GROMACS .gro file of N, CA and C in nm:
model
  462
    1MET      N    1   0.084  -0.118   0.000
    1MET     CA    2   0.000   0.000   0.000
    1MET      C    3   0.089   0.125   0.000
    2LYS      N    4   0.055   0.223  -0.080
    2LYS     CA    5   0.133   0.345  -0.094
    2LYS      C    6   0.110   0.439   0.024
    3ASN      N    7   0.217   0.500   0.074
    3ASN     CA    8   0.208   0.596   0.183
    3ASN      C    9   0.164   0.730   0.124
    4THR      N   10   0.041   0.772   0.154
    4THR     CA   11  -0.012   0.897   0.098
    4THR      C   12   0.009   1.016   0.191
    5SER      N   13   0.068   0.993   0.308
    5SER     CA   14   0.089   1.104   0.401
    5SER      C   15   0.211   1.188   0.362
    6GLN      N   16   0.295   1.135   0.275
    6GLN     CA   17   0.413   1.208   0.233
    6GLN      C   18   0.389   1.265   0.093
    7LYS      N   19   0.395   1.397   0.082
    7LYS     CA   20   0.376   1.463  -0.047
    7LYS      C   21   0.510   1.468  -0.117
    8THR      N   22   0.511   1.440  -0.247
    8THR     CA   23   0.635   1.448  -0.322
    8THR      C   24   0.612   1.527  -0.449
    9ALA      N   25   0.718   1.587  -0.498
    9ALA     CA   26   0.716   1.657  -0.626
    9ALA      C   27   0.832   1.604  -0.706
   10THR      N   28   0.813   1.582  -0.832
   10THR     CA   29   0.918   1.531  -0.917
   10THR      C   30   0.941   1.628  -1.031
   11PHE      N   31   1.066   1.670  -1.049
   11PHE     CA   32   1.104   1.750  -1.164
   11PHE      C   33   1.164   1.652  -1.262
   12SER      N   34   1.107   1.644  -1.379
   12SER     CA   35   1.155   1.551  -1.479
   12SER      C   36   1.222   1.627  -1.592
   13HIS      N   37   1.346   1.598  -1.614
   13HIS     CA   38   1.417   1.653  -1.728
   13HIS      C   39   1.440   1.535  -1.821
   14PHE      N   40   1.334   1.487  -1.879
   14PHE     CA   41   1.329   1.370  -1.963
   14PHE      C   42   1.386   1.248  -1.892
   15THR      N   43   1.515   1.220  -1.901
   15THR     CA   44   1.566   1.098  -1.840
   15THR      C   45   1.616   1.118  -1.697
   16ARG      N   46   1.622   1.243  -1.652
   16ARG     CA   47   1.668   1.270  -1.517
   16ARG      C   48   1.548   1.302  -1.428
   17PHE      N   49   1.540   1.238  -1.314
   17PHE     CA   50   1.428   1.261  -1.224
   17PHE      C   51   1.479   1.304  -1.087
   18TYR      N   52   1.413   1.405  -1.030
   18TYR     CA   53   1.447   1.455  -0.898
   18TYR      C   54   1.321   1.448  -0.814
   19THR      N   55   1.328   1.382  -0.701
   19THR     CA   56   1.212   1.371  -0.612
   19THR      C   57   1.243   1.447  -0.484
   20ILE      N   58   1.145   1.524  -0.438
   20ILE     CA   59   1.164   1.607  -0.321
   20ILE      C   60   1.050   1.581  -0.223
   21ASN      N   61   1.083   1.576  -0.095
   21ASN     CA   62   0.982   1.555   0.008
   21ASN      C   63   0.944   1.687   0.072
   22TYR      N   64   0.812   1.705   0.093
   22TYR     CA   65   0.760   1.828   0.153
   22TYR      C   66   0.727   1.802   0.298
   23LYS      N   67   0.806   1.859   0.389
   23LYS     CA   68   0.780   1.845   0.532
   23LYS      C   69   0.785   1.980   0.602
   24GLU      N   70   0.868   2.072   0.549
   24GLU     CA   71   0.889   2.200   0.615
   24GLU      C   72   0.771   2.294   0.592
   25LYS      N   73   0.753   2.388   0.683
   25LYS     CA   74   0.651   2.492   0.672
   25LYS      C   75   0.717   2.621   0.625
   26THR      N   76   0.638   2.709   0.566
   26THR     CA   77   0.692   2.839   0.527
   26THR      C   78   0.640   2.945   0.622
   27THR      N   79   0.708   3.059   0.623
   27THR     CA   80   0.660   3.174   0.697
   27THR      C   81   0.612   3.276   0.595
   28SER      N   82   0.548   3.382   0.640
   28SER     CA   83   0.494   3.480   0.546
   28SER      C   84   0.601   3.543   0.459
   29MET      N   85   0.721   3.567   0.513
   29MET     CA   86   0.827   3.629   0.434
   29MET      C   87   0.905   3.525   0.353
   30ASN      N   88   0.901   3.401   0.393
   30ASN     CA   89   0.971   3.294   0.322
   30ASN      C   90   0.864   3.208   0.257
   31GLN      N   91   0.819   3.250   0.140
   31GLN     CA   92   0.701   3.191   0.079
   31GLN      C   93   0.723   3.054   0.018
   32PHE      N   94   0.847   3.014  -0.003
   32PHE     CA   95   0.873   2.887  -0.070
   32PHE      C   96   0.930   2.785   0.027
   33HIS      N   97   0.878   2.662   0.019
   33HIS     CA   98   0.931   2.552   0.099
   33HIS      C   99   1.072   2.520   0.049
   34PRO      N  100   1.161   2.475   0.137
   34PRO     CA  101   1.296   2.438   0.092
   34PRO      C  102   1.298   2.341  -0.027
   35PRO      N  103   1.210   2.240  -0.032
   35PRO     CA  104   1.212   2.153  -0.150
   35PRO      C  105   1.172   2.225  -0.280
   36GLN      N  106   1.084   2.325  -0.268
   36GLN     CA  107   1.048   2.403  -0.387
   36GLN      C  108   1.168   2.483  -0.435
   37VAL      N  109   1.242   2.540  -0.341
   37VAL     CA  110   1.363   2.616  -0.375
   37VAL      C  111   1.465   2.522  -0.439
   38GLU      N  112   1.479   2.402  -0.384
   38GLU     CA  113   1.572   2.303  -0.438
   38GLU      C  114   1.534   2.265  -0.581
   39ALA      N  115   1.407   2.237  -0.605
   39ALA     CA  116   1.361   2.201  -0.739
   39ALA      C  117   1.379   2.318  -0.835
   40ALA      N  118   1.344   2.439  -0.790
   40ALA     CA  119   1.359   2.558  -0.875
   40ALA      C  120   1.506   2.581  -0.910
   41THR      N  121   1.594   2.559  -0.816
   41THR     CA  122   1.739   2.575  -0.840
   41THR      C  123   1.786   2.479  -0.948
   42LYS      N  124   1.735   2.356  -0.945
   42LYS     CA  125   1.773   2.257  -1.047
   42LYS      C  126   1.720   2.299  -1.185
   43VAL      N  127   1.599   2.350  -1.188
   43VAL     CA  128   1.542   2.396  -1.316
   43VAL      C  129   1.624   2.513  -1.369
   44LEU      N  130   1.653   2.610  -1.283
   44LEU     CA  131   1.729   2.727  -1.324
   44LEU      C  132   1.869   2.690  -1.372
   45SER      N  133   1.930   2.590  -1.310
   45SER     CA  134   2.064   2.549  -1.355
   45SER      C  135   2.057   2.489  -1.495
   46LYS      N  136   1.948   2.421  -1.525
   46LYS     CA  137   1.930   2.366  -1.661
   46LYS      C  138   1.909   2.480  -1.761
   47ILE      N  139   1.834   2.582  -1.721
   47ILE     CA  140   1.813   2.697  -1.809
   47ILE      C  141   1.945   2.768  -1.834
   48LYS      N  142   2.023   2.789  -1.728
   48LYS     CA  143   2.152   2.858  -1.740
   48LYS      C  144   2.251   2.782  -1.827
   49SER      N  145   2.251   2.650  -1.814
   49SER     CA  146   2.347   2.569  -1.890
   49SER      C  147   2.301   2.544  -2.033
   50ALA      N  148   2.177   2.579  -2.062
   50ALA     CA  149   2.117   2.551  -2.194
   50ALA      C  150   2.131   2.403  -2.228
   51ASP      N  151   2.126   2.321  -2.124
   51ASP     CA  152   2.139   2.176  -2.139
   51ASP      C  153   2.021   2.119  -2.218
   52SER      N  154   1.907   2.185  -2.206
   52SER     CA  155   1.788   2.140  -2.277
   52SER      C  156   1.695   2.258  -2.299
   53LEU      N  157   1.621   2.253  -2.406
   53LEU     CA  158   1.522   2.356  -2.432
   53LEU      C  159   1.385   2.315  -2.380
   54SER      N  160   1.372   2.190  -2.335
   54SER     CA  161   1.243   2.140  -2.289
   54SER      C  162   1.257   2.077  -2.152
   55MET      N  163   1.164   2.113  -2.064
   55MET     CA  164   1.157   2.054  -1.932
   55MET      C  165   1.012   2.038  -1.893
   56VAL      N  166   0.984   1.943  -1.806
   56VAL     CA  167   0.848   1.920  -1.759
   56VAL      C  168   0.852   1.911  -1.607
   57LEU      N  169   0.762   1.981  -1.542
   57LEU     CA  170   0.749   1.973  -1.397
   57LEU      C  171   0.631   1.880  -1.370
   58LEU      N  172   0.659   1.767  -1.309
   58LEU     CA  173   0.556   1.667  -1.279
   58LEU      C  174   0.544   1.649  -1.129
   59ALA      N  175   0.421   1.645  -1.080
   59ALA     CA  176   0.402   1.620  -0.938
   59ALA      C  177   0.255   1.590  -0.910
   60GLN      N  178   0.232   1.528  -0.795
   60GLN     CA  179   0.096   1.499  -0.753
   60GLN      C  180   0.026   1.629  -0.714
   61MET      N  181  -0.107   1.623  -0.708
   61MET     CA  182  -0.183   1.740  -0.662
   61MET      C  183  -0.140   1.776  -0.521
   62GLN      N  184  -0.138   1.908  -0.493
   62GLN     CA  185  -0.106   1.962  -0.361
   62GLN      C  186   0.038   1.930  -0.317
   63SER      N  187   0.128   1.912  -0.413
   63SER     CA  188   0.265   1.877  -0.377
   63SER      C  189   0.362   1.993  -0.391
   64GLY      N  190   0.317   2.109  -0.437
   64GLY     CA  191   0.405   2.224  -0.442
   64GLY      C  192   0.445   2.270  -0.581
   65LYS      N  193   0.372   2.226  -0.683
   65LYS     CA  194   0.406   2.268  -0.820
   65LYS      C  195   0.394   2.418  -0.839
   66THR      N  196   0.289   2.478  -0.785
   66THR     CA  197   0.268   2.622  -0.803
   66THR      C  198   0.385   2.700  -0.745
   67GLY      N  199   0.424   2.669  -0.624
   67GLY     CA  200   0.537   2.738  -0.562
   67GLY      C  201   0.665   2.717  -0.640
   68THR      N  202   0.685   2.598  -0.690
   68THR     CA  203   0.807   2.569  -0.766
   68THR      C  204   0.811   2.648  -0.895
   69TYR      N  205   0.701   2.646  -0.973
   69TYR     CA  206   0.708   2.720  -1.100
   69TYR      C  207   0.708   2.870  -1.079
   70LEU      N  208   0.647   2.919  -0.970
   70LEU     CA  209   0.654   3.062  -0.942
   70LEU      C  210   0.797   3.102  -0.902
   71LYS      N  211   0.863   3.019  -0.823
   71LYS     CA  212   1.002   3.046  -0.784
   71LYS      C  213   1.091   3.049  -0.908
   72VAL      N  214   1.071   2.954  -0.999
   72VAL     CA  215   1.149   2.952  -1.123
   72VAL      C  216   1.123   3.080  -1.203
   73ALA      N  217   0.996   3.116  -1.218
   73ALA     CA  218   0.959   3.235  -1.296
   73ALA      C  219   1.020   3.361  -1.236
   74LEU      N  220   1.006   3.379  -1.106
   74LEU     CA  221   1.057   3.499  -1.039
   74LEU      C  222   1.209   3.507  -1.050
   75ASP      N  223   1.277   3.398  -1.021
   75ASP     CA  224   1.424   3.399  -1.028
   75ASP      C  225   1.473   3.416  -1.171
   76ALA      N  226   1.408   3.351  -1.267
   76ALA     CA  227   1.452   3.360  -1.407
   76ALA      C  228   1.443   3.504  -1.458
   77VAL      N  229   1.336   3.574  -1.424
   77VAL     CA  230   1.322   3.714  -1.464
   77VAL      C  231   1.421   3.801  -1.385
   78ASP      N  232   1.428   3.781  -1.254
   78ASP     CA  233   1.515   3.861  -1.168
   78ASP      C  234   1.662   3.846  -1.207
   79GLN      N  235   1.702   3.727  -1.250
   79GLN     CA  236   1.841   3.701  -1.288
   79GLN      C  237   1.867   3.729  -1.437
   80ASN      N  238   1.766   3.787  -1.505
   80ASN     CA  239   1.777   3.819  -1.647
   80ASN      C  240   1.807   3.699  -1.736
   81LEU      N  241   1.754   3.582  -1.697
   81LEU     CA  242   1.767   3.463  -1.779
   81LEU      C  243   1.662   3.461  -1.889
   82VAL      N  244   1.548   3.525  -1.861
   82VAL     CA  245   1.439   3.539  -1.958
   82VAL      C  246   1.382   3.679  -1.947
   83THR      N  247   1.313   3.722  -2.053
   83THR     CA  248   1.251   3.855  -2.049
   83THR      C  249   1.103   3.847  -2.015
   84GLN      N  250   1.043   3.731  -2.041
   84GLN     CA  251   0.902   3.715  -2.004
   84GLN      C  252   0.872   3.570  -1.969
   85VAL      N  253   0.767   3.551  -1.891
   85VAL     CA  254   0.721   3.419  -1.851
   85VAL      C  255   0.574   3.409  -1.887
   86MET      N  256   0.539   3.301  -1.953
   86MET     CA  257   0.399   3.274  -1.988
   86MET      C  258   0.356   3.147  -1.915
   87ILE      N  259   0.263   3.162  -1.823
   87ILE     CA  260   0.208   3.047  -1.750
   87ILE      C  261   0.078   3.011  -1.821
   88LEU      N  262   0.071   2.889  -1.874
   88LEU     CA  263  -0.045   2.847  -1.953
   88LEU      C  264  -0.129   2.747  -1.875
   89SER      N  265  -0.262   2.761  -1.888
   89SER     CA  266  -0.353   2.666  -1.828
   89SER      C  267  -0.470   2.642  -1.922
   90GLY      N  268  -0.506   2.519  -1.940
   90GLY     CA  269  -0.620   2.484  -2.024
   90GLY      C  270  -0.748   2.467  -1.945
   91SER      N  271  -0.741   2.483  -1.815
   91SER     CA  272  -0.857   2.464  -1.729
   91SER      C  273  -0.960   2.574  -1.750
   92ARG      N  274  -1.087   2.540  -1.739
   92ARG     CA  275  -1.195   2.639  -1.749
   92ARG      C  276  -1.248   2.677  -1.610
   93ASP      N  277  -1.190   2.622  -1.507
   93ASP     CA  278  -1.233   2.645  -1.369
   93ASP      C  279  -1.207   2.791  -1.331
   94THR      N  280  -1.312   2.869  -1.312
   94THR     CA  281  -1.297   3.011  -1.282
   94THR      C  282  -1.236   3.036  -1.144
   95SER      N  283  -1.261   2.947  -1.048
   95SER     CA  284  -1.202   2.964  -0.915
   95SER      C  285  -1.051   2.940  -0.923
   96LEU      N  286  -1.009   2.846  -1.006
   96LEU     CA  287  -0.866   2.821  -1.025
   96LEU      C  288  -0.801   2.941  -1.093
   97ARG      N  289  -0.872   3.003  -1.184
   97ARG     CA  290  -0.820   3.122  -1.253
   97ARG      C  291  -0.793   3.235  -1.154
   98SER      N  292  -0.890   3.265  -1.068
   98SER     CA  293  -0.870   3.373  -0.972
   98SER      C  294  -0.765   3.336  -0.868
   99GLN      N  295  -0.759   3.208  -0.829
   99GLN     CA  296  -0.657   3.163  -0.734
   99GLN      C  297  -0.518   3.179  -0.794
  100THR      N  298  -0.502   3.143  -0.920
  100THR     CA  299  -0.371   3.153  -0.986
  100THR      C  300  -0.328   3.299  -0.999
  101LYS      N  301  -0.421   3.386  -1.038
  101LYS     CA  302  -0.388   3.529  -1.047
  101LYS      C  303  -0.345   3.583  -0.910
  102HIS      N  304  -0.417   3.543  -0.806
  102HIS     CA  305  -0.382   3.585  -0.670
  102HIS      C  306  -0.246   3.530  -0.630
  103ASP      N  307  -0.220   3.403  -0.660
  103ASP     CA  308  -0.091   3.341  -0.626
  103ASP      C  309   0.025   3.415  -0.691
  104VAL      N  310   0.010   3.451  -0.818
  104VAL     CA  311   0.116   3.522  -0.890
  104VAL      C  312   0.137   3.660  -0.827
  105LYS      N  313   0.029   3.732  -0.804
  105LYS     CA  314   0.038   3.866  -0.745
  105LYS      C  315   0.104   3.861  -0.608
  106GLU      N  316   0.064   3.766  -0.525
  106GLU     CA  317   0.118   3.753  -0.390
  106GLU      C  318   0.264   3.707  -0.394
  107ALA      N  319   0.298   3.617  -0.485
  107ALA     CA  320   0.437   3.571  -0.497
  107ALA      C  321   0.528   3.687  -0.536
  108ILE      N  322   0.483   3.771  -0.627
  108ILE     CA  323   0.562   3.888  -0.667
  108ILE      C  324   0.579   3.982  -0.549
  109ARG      N  325   0.470   4.009  -0.477
  109ARG     CA  326   0.477   4.099  -0.362
  109ARG      C  327   0.577   4.049  -0.258
  110LEU      N  328   0.566   3.922  -0.222
  110LEU     CA  329   0.655   3.866  -0.120
  110LEU      C  330   0.800   3.858  -0.169
  111TYR      N  331   0.819   3.828  -0.297
  111TYR     CA  332   0.953   3.818  -0.354
  111TYR      C  333   1.025   3.953  -0.346
  112CYS      N  334   0.949   4.060  -0.358
  112CYS     CA  335   1.006   4.195  -0.359
  112CYS      C  336   1.009   4.260  -0.221
  113THR      N  337   0.970   4.186  -0.118
  113THR     CA  338   0.962   4.239   0.017
  113THR      C  339   1.077   4.187   0.102
  114GLU      N  340   1.144   4.280   0.168
  114GLU     CA  341   1.250   4.244   0.262
  114GLU      C  342   1.219   4.305   0.397
  115GLU      N  343   1.256   4.234   0.501
  115GLU     CA  344   1.238   4.286   0.635
  115GLU      C  345   1.367   4.356   0.676
  116ASN      N  346   1.353   4.478   0.723
  116ASN     CA  347   1.469   4.557   0.762
  116ASN      C  348   1.437   4.629   0.892
  117GLY      N  349   1.497   4.584   1.000
  117GLY     CA  350   1.473   4.647   1.129
  117GLY      C  351   1.329   4.639   1.174
  118GLY      N  352   1.262   4.529   1.144
  118GLY     CA  353   1.123   4.513   1.183
  118GLY      C  354   1.024   4.575   1.086
  119ARG      N  355   1.074   4.643   0.984
  119ARG     CA  356   0.987   4.705   0.883
  119ARG      C  357   0.999   4.629   0.753
  120GLN      N  358   0.887   4.617   0.684
  120GLN     CA  359   0.887   4.553   0.553
  120GLN      C  360   0.910   4.659   0.445
  121MET      N  361   1.012   4.635   0.363
  121MET     CA  362   1.046   4.727   0.255
  121MET      C  363   1.020   4.656   0.122
  122ILE      N  364   0.946   4.721   0.032
  122ILE     CA  365   0.915   4.662  -0.098
  122ILE      C  366   1.000   4.730  -0.204
  123ASP      N  367   1.068   4.649  -0.285
  123ASP     CA  368   1.147   4.699  -0.397
  123ASP      C  369   1.049   4.721  -0.513
  124GLU      N  370   1.001   4.843  -0.527
  124GLU     CA  371   0.898   4.875  -0.627
  124GLU      C  372   0.948   4.859  -0.770
  125THR      N  373   1.076   4.883  -0.794
  125THR     CA  374   1.132   4.867  -0.929
  125THR      C  375   1.129   4.720  -0.970
  126LYS      N  376   1.174   4.633  -0.878
  126LYS     CA  377   1.173   4.489  -0.906
  126LYS      C  378   1.029   4.440  -0.922
  127LYS      N  379   0.939   4.489  -0.837
  127LYS     CA  380   0.798   4.449  -0.843
  127LYS      C  381   0.739   4.485  -0.979
  128LYS      N  382   0.767   4.604  -1.028
  128LYS     CA  383   0.716   4.648  -1.158
  128LYS      C  384   0.773   4.561  -1.270
  129GLN      N  385   0.903   4.530  -1.263
  129GLN     CA  386   0.967   4.446  -1.364
  129GLN      C  387   0.901   4.308  -1.368
  130LEU      N  388   0.881   4.247  -1.252
  130LEU     CA  389   0.823   4.113  -1.246
  130LEU      C  390   0.678   4.112  -1.293
  131LYS      N  391   0.600   4.215  -1.252
  131LYS     CA  392   0.460   4.223  -1.294
  131LYS      C  393   0.446   4.236  -1.445
  132SER      N  394   0.539   4.308  -1.507
  132SER     CA  395   0.530   4.326  -1.653
  132SER      C  396   0.583   4.204  -1.729
  133ALA      N  397   0.659   4.118  -1.662
  133ALA     CA  398   0.720   4.004  -1.731
  133ALA      C  399   0.645   3.873  -1.714
  134ILE      N  400   0.570   3.857  -1.605
  134ILE     CA  401   0.505   3.729  -1.575
  134ILE      C  402   0.355   3.740  -1.600
  135HIS      N  403   0.306   3.652  -1.689
  135HIS     CA  404   0.164   3.657  -1.728
  135HIS      C  405   0.104   3.517  -1.724
  136VAL      N  406  -0.023   3.511  -1.689
  136VAL     CA  407  -0.098   3.385  -1.688
  136VAL      C  408  -0.197   3.390  -1.803
  137TYR      N  409  -0.197   3.284  -1.884
  137TYR     CA  410  -0.289   3.274  -1.997
  137TYR      C  411  -0.374   3.149  -1.983
  138TRP      N  412  -0.501   3.164  -2.014
  138TRP     CA  413  -0.595   3.053  -2.013
  138TRP      C  414  -0.627   3.019  -2.158
  139SER      N  415  -0.687   2.905  -2.180
  139SER     CA  416  -0.709   2.858  -2.318
  139SER      C  417  -0.775   2.965  -2.405
  140GLN      N  418  -0.871   3.037  -2.351
  140GLN     CA  419  -0.940   3.139  -2.430
  140GLN      C  420  -0.853   3.262  -2.457
  141ASP      N  421  -0.743   3.279  -2.383
  141ASP     CA  422  -0.654   3.394  -2.401
  141ASP      C  423  -0.546   3.370  -2.507
  142LEU      N  424  -0.523   3.245  -2.542
  142LEU     CA  425  -0.411   3.211  -2.630
  142LEU      C  426  -0.420   3.281  -2.766
  143LYS      N  427  -0.540   3.304  -2.815
  143LYS     CA  428  -0.556   3.370  -2.944
  143LYS      C  429  -0.507   3.515  -2.942
  144ASP      N  430  -0.495   3.574  -2.823
  144ASP     CA  431  -0.452   3.713  -2.808
  144ASP      C  432  -0.301   3.730  -2.803
  145ILE      N  433  -0.228   3.618  -2.799
  145ILE     CA  434  -0.082   3.626  -2.794
  145ILE      C  435  -0.032   3.647  -2.937
  146SER      N  436   0.032   3.761  -2.961
  146SER     CA  437   0.075   3.792  -3.096
  146SER      C  438   0.220   3.753  -3.122
  147GLU      N  439   0.304   3.754  -3.018
  147GLU     CA  440   0.446   3.726  -3.039
  147GLU      C  441   0.505   3.663  -2.913
  148VAL      N  442   0.593   3.567  -2.934
  148VAL     CA  443   0.666   3.505  -2.826
  148VAL      C  444   0.813   3.514  -2.860
  149SER      N  445   0.889   3.587  -2.779
  149SER     CA  446   1.031   3.606  -2.806
  149SER      C  447   1.111   3.480  -2.769
  150ASP      N  448   1.234   3.474  -2.818
  150ASP     CA  449   1.320   3.361  -2.788
  150ASP      C  450   1.358   3.354  -2.640
  151SER      N  451   1.347   3.462  -2.569
  151SER     CA  452   1.384   3.465  -2.428
  151SER      C  453   1.260   3.456  -2.338
  152THR      N  454   1.165   3.371  -2.380
  152THR     CA  455   1.041   3.351  -2.305
  152THR      C  456   1.041   3.214  -2.239
  153LEU      N  457   1.007   3.211  -2.112
  153LEU     CA  458   0.988   3.086  -2.040
  153LEU      C  459   0.839   3.056  -2.041
  154ILE      N  460   0.802   2.941  -2.094
  154ILE     CA  461   0.661   2.902  -2.102
  154ILE      C  462   0.639   2.781  -2.013
   0.00000   0.00000   0.00000
C-alpha cells in the first residue's frame, strides 16, 4: 500500500528525475518551501546551462508545483535569464483562474519584500519588472498572444 501522508514533487528533465519531500513549513516572508527552492534551483541550472530547451514539472496534486514554477519564474526574470514568462492553463475552472492570479500577485509581492529592522520594505522597481514580465494565460486567451520572443519561459 502506498504511503499517501508524504507529499512528493518530481522534476523531470526527460531521463533525469528529482524527487523532493515536503515536510517544512513556510513563513509569510519565506514563501517557498525548501524543497520548492531546491527544485527551482535545479530547473534554473538547466536553463543557465542551456542543457535542454524542454523541461516538464511533474508532481501529484497539492505537492508544491505552483510554488516551484513561481520560484522559477521569479528567479529567471530577476536574474535576467528570460525577459518574459507565460504560464499556460487549459482549465476552465474560474475559481482556479482567480486563485492563480492571486498566487502570482502575492508571490511577486513577497519576492520583492525584505524585512529591515522590523519594517517591511518593498522593492517597487523589481515588483514592476516582475509584474510586466510574468503573465498567466488561459485557453481562451491564447488567441490574443501575438508574439513570443526567444527569451520567453513558457
